[in-house]
Coordinates of C-alpha atoms in Angstrom, one line a residue:
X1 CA 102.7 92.7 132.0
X2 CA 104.8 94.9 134.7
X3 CA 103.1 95.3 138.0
X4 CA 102.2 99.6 138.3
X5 CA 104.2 101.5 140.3
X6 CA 103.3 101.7 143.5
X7 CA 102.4 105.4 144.3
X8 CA 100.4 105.0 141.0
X9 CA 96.8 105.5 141.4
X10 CA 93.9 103.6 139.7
X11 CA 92.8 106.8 137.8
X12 CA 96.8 107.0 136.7
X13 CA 96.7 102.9 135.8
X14 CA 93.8 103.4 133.2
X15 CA 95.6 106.4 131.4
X16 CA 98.4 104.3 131.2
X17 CA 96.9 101.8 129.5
X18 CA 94.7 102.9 127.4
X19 CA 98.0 105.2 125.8
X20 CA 99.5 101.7 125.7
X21 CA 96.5 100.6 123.4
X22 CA 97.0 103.9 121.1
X23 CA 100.3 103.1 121.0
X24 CA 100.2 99.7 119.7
X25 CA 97.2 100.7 117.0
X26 CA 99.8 102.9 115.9
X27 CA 102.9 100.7 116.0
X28 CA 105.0 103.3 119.0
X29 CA 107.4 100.6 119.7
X30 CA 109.6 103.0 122.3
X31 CA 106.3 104.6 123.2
X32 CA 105.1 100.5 124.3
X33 CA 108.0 100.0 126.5
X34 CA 107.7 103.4 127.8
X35 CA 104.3 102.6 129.2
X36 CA 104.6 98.7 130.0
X37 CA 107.8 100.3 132.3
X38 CA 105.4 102.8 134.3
X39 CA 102.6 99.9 134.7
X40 CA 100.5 99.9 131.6
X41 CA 97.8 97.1 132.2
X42 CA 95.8 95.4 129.5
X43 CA 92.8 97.7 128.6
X44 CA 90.3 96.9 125.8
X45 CA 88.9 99.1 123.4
X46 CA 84.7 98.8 122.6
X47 CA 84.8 95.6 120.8
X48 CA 87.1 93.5 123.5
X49 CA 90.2 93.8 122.1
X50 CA 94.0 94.0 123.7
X51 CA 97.0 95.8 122.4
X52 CA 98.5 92.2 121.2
X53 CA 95.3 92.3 118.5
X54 CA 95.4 95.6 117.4
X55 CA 99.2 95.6 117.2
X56 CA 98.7 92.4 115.5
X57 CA 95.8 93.3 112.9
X58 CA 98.0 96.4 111.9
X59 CA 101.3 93.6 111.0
X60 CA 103.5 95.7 114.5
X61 CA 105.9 92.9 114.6
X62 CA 108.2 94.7 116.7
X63 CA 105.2 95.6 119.0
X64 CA 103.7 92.3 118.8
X65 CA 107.4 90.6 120.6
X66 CA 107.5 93.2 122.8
X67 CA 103.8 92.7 123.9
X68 CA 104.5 88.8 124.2
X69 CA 107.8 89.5 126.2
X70 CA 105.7 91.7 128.6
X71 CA 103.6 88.3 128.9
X72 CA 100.5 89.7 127.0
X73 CA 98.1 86.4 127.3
X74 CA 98.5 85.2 123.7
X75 CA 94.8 83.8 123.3
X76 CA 92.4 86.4 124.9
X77 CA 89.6 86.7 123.2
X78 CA 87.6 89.6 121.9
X79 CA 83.5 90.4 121.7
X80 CA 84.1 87.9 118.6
X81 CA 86.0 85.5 120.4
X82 CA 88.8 86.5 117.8
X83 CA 92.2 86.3 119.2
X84 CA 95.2 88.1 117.7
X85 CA 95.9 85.4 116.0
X86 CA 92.2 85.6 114.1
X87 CA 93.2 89.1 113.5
X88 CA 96.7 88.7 112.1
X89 CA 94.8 85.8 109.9
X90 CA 92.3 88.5 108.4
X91 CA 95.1 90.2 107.0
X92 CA 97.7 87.3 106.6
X93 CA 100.4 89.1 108.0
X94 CA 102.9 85.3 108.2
X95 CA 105.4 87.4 110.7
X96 CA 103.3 88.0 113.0
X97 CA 101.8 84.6 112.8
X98 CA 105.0 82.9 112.9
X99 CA 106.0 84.9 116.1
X100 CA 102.3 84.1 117.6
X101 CA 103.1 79.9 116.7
X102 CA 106.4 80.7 117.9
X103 CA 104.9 81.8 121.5
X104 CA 102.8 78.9 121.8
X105 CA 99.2 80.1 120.9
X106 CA 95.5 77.7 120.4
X107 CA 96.0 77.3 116.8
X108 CA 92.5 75.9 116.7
X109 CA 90.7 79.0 118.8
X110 CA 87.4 79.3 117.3
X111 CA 85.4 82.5 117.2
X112 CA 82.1 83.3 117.3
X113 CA 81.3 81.9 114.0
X114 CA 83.3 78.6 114.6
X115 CA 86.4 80.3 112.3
X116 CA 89.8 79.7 113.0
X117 CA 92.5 81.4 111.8
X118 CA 93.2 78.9 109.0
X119 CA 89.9 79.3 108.5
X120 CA 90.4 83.0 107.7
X121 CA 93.6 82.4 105.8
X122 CA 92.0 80.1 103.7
X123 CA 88.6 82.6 102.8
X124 CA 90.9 85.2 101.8
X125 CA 93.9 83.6 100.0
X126 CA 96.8 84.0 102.2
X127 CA 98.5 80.5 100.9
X128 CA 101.9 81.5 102.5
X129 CA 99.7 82.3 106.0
X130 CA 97.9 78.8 105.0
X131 CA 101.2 76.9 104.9
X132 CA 102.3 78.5 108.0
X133 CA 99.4 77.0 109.8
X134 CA 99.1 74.0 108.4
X135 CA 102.7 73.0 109.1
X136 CA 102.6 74.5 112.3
X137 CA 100.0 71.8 113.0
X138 CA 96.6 73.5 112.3
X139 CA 93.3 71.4 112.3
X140 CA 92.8 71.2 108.4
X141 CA 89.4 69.2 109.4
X142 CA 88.1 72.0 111.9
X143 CA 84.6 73.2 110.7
X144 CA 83.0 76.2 111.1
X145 CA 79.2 76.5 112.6
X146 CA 77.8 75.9 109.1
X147 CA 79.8 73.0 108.8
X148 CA 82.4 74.9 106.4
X149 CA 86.2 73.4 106.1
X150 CA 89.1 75.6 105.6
X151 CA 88.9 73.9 101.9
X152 CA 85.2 75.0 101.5
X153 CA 86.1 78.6 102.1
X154 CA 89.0 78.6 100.0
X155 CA 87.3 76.5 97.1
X156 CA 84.1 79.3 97.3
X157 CA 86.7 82.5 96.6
X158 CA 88.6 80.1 94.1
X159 CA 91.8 80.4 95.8
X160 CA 93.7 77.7 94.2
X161 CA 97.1 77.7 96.0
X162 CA 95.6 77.6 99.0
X163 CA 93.3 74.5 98.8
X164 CA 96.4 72.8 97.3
X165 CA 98.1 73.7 100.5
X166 CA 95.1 72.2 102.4
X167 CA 95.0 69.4 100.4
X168 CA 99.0 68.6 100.8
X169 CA 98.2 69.0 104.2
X170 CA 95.9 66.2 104.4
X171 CA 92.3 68.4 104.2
X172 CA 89.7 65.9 103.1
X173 CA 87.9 67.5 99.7
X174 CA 84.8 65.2 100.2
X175 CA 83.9 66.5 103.8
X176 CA 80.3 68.0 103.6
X177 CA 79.4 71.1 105.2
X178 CA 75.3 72.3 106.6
X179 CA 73.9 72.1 103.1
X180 CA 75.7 68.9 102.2
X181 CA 78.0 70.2 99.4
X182 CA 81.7 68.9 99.3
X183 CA 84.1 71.4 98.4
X184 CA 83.2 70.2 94.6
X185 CA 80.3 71.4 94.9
X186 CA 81.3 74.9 96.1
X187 CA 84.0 75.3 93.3
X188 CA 81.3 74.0 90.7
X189 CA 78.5 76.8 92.2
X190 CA 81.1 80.0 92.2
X191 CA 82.5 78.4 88.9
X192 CA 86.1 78.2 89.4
X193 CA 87.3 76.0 87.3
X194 CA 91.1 76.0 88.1
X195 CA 90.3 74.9 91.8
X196 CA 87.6 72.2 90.0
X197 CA 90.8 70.5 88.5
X198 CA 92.4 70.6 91.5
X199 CA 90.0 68.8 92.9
X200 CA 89.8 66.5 90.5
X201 CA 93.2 66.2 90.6
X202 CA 93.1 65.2 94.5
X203 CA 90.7 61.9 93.8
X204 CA 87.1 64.0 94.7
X205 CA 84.0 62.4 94.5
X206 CA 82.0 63.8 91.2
X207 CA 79.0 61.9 92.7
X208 CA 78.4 62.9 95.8
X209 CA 75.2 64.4 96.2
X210 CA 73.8 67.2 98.8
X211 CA 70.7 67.4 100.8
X212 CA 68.9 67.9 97.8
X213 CA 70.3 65.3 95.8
X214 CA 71.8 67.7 93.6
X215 CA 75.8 66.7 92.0
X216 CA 78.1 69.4 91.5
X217 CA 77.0 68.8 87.7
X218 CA 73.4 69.8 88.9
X219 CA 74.5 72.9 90.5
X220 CA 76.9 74.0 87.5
X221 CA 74.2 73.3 84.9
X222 CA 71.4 75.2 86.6
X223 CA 73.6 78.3 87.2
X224 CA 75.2 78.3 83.1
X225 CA 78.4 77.4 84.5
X226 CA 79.2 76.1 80.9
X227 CA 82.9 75.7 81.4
X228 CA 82.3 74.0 84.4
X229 CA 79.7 71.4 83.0
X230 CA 82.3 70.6 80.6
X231 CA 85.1 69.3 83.0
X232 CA 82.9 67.4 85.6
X233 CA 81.8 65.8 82.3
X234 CA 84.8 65.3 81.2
X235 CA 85.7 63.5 84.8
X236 CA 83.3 61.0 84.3
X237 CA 80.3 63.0 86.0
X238 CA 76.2 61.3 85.6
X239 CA 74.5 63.7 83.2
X240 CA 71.2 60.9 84.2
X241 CA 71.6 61.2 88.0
X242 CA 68.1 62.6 89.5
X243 CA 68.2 64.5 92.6
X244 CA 65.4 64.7 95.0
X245 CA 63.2 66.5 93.2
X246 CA 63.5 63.7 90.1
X247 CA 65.7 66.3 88.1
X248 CA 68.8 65.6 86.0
X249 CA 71.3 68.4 85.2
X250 CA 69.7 68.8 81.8
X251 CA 66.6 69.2 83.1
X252 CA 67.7 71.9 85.6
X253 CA 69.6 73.5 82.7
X254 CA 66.4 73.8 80.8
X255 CA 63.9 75.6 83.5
X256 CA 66.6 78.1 84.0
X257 CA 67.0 78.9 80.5
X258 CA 70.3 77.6 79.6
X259 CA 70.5 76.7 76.2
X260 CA 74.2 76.1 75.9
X261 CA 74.7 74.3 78.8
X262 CA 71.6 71.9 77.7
X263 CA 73.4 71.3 74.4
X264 CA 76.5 70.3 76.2
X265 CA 74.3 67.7 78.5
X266 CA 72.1 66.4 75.5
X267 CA 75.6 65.3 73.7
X268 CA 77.2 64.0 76.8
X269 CA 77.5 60.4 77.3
X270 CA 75.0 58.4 79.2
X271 CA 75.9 55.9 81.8
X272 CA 74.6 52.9 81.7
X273 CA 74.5 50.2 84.0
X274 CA 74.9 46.4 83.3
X275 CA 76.0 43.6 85.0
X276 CA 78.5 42.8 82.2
X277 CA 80.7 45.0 83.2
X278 CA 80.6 44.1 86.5
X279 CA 81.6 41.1 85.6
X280 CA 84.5 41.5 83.7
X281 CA 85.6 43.8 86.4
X282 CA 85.6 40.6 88.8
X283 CA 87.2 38.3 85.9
X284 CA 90.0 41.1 86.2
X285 CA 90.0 41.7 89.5
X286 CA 90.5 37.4 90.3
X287 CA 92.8 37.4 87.5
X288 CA 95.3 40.0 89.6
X289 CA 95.0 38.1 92.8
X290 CA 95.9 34.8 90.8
X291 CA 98.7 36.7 89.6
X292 CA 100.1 38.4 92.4
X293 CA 99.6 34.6 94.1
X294 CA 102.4 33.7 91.6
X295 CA 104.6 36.3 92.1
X296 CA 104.4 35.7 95.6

């Protein structure tokens, strides 16, 4: 920012500058160079934050370049630790989060909550604002302080295009947050099943059990999640596996009055284990490398 004038007085300064903070709430772009010209400083409003995040929360591209031409700090941090980036995230706005990447910003700044902005883009669905971040290099694995990916978050609101972005981008769909649930988990306990075959899609583990041994079929079949139940079935999912309390799915789906979802679990296959299969699968598996020895 411009140095103040120098007959201008402290008391003059502060004026200045908090104008320049109405002015970039409101998008003023004439009104912004005005007051950068006669020494506007960064002031903060209650919660911490700087022109550059208000102008950024409210999509001001034109005050947001002007802000970072002044040589606003791109990666001050509010009372949240948010910085304008985090803000611009919350409301996906991809110009202004294109001309923040542009400029250089932390693109891994958590907040409070251990959130970063692809963090934010991914909770609320902003695939395009996803994409932008990702390709711009953003931490896909960066977890939050419950141990939530940018995958979890967007598998809980069930925004598909978005965990296809993070998954393109190299996010990991077996990663387990706090409670030990993968993002299959999450998708199976909010019951979206479009990001379920998604995941599916990507090679996730139906089998992977959280701190209470519970599958995603567990937690689909003791919340009636009938549709649900049906494709982690239909992927191969163990209606027999017991968690920790010794319960399978059925028997979940049973004390929480499920009667549909019991039905589907009674007919389901049951997997059984033998060691002839695990035999064959080695009489197969020595049979390729004698083959590929051949071709060789």
């Amino acid at each position: 920012m411009s140095q103040p004038d120098a007959g201008a007085s402290p008391a003059g300064v502060l004026v200045l500058s908090e104008r320049l903070l109405v002015a970039s709430h409101k998008g003023q772009a004439e009104q912004v160079v005005q007051l950068i010209n006669k020494g506007a400083q960064v002031a903060v409003t209650k919660y911490g934050r700087g022109p550059l995040h208000l102008a950024a929360y409210r999509g001001h591209i034109e005050v947001v370049r002007i802000l970072l031409k002044a040589g606003c700090d791109l990666d001050i941090q509010d009372d949240g630790e948010q910085t304008a980036l985090h803000r611009a995230a919350v409301v996906g706005n991809s110009d202004v989060i294109s001309a923040l990447i542009q400029e250089g910003c932390d693109l891994d700044r958590q907040d409070k909550d251990g959130n970063t902005a692809l963090h934010e883009v991914s909770w609320h669905g902003f695939s395009q604002s996803v994409k932008l971040l990702v390709k711009a290099g953003a931490n896909v694995h960066s977890r939050n302080k419950v141990r939530n990916s940018s995958l979890h978050l967007a598998c809980q609101n069930g925004h598909a295009q978005s965990a296809k972005v993070l998954l393109l981008g190299g996010a990991r769909p077996d990663t387990k947050n706090q409670a030990g649930d993968s993002s299959l988990h999450v998708a199976a306990r909010y019951n979206h099943q479009g990001v379920i075959n998604i995941l599916l899609g990507a090679f996730c583990s139906v089998s992977l059990r959280n701190q209470a041994g519970d599958t995603p079929l567990h937690v689909a079949a003791s919340l009636n999640h009938r549709k649900s139940v049906r494709l982690l079935l239909e992927a191969g999912a163990d209606s027999s596996a017991c968690n920790t309390a010794g319960q399978t799915a059925l028997d979940q789906a049973r004390e929480n009055n499920n009667p549909e979802v019991a039905l589907l679990l009674t007919k389901a296959p049951q997997v059984i284990i033998t060691s002839q299969p695990a035999q064959s699968n080695t009489k197969r598996s020595i049979n390729r490398t004698q083959k590929e020895k051949v071709n060789e």
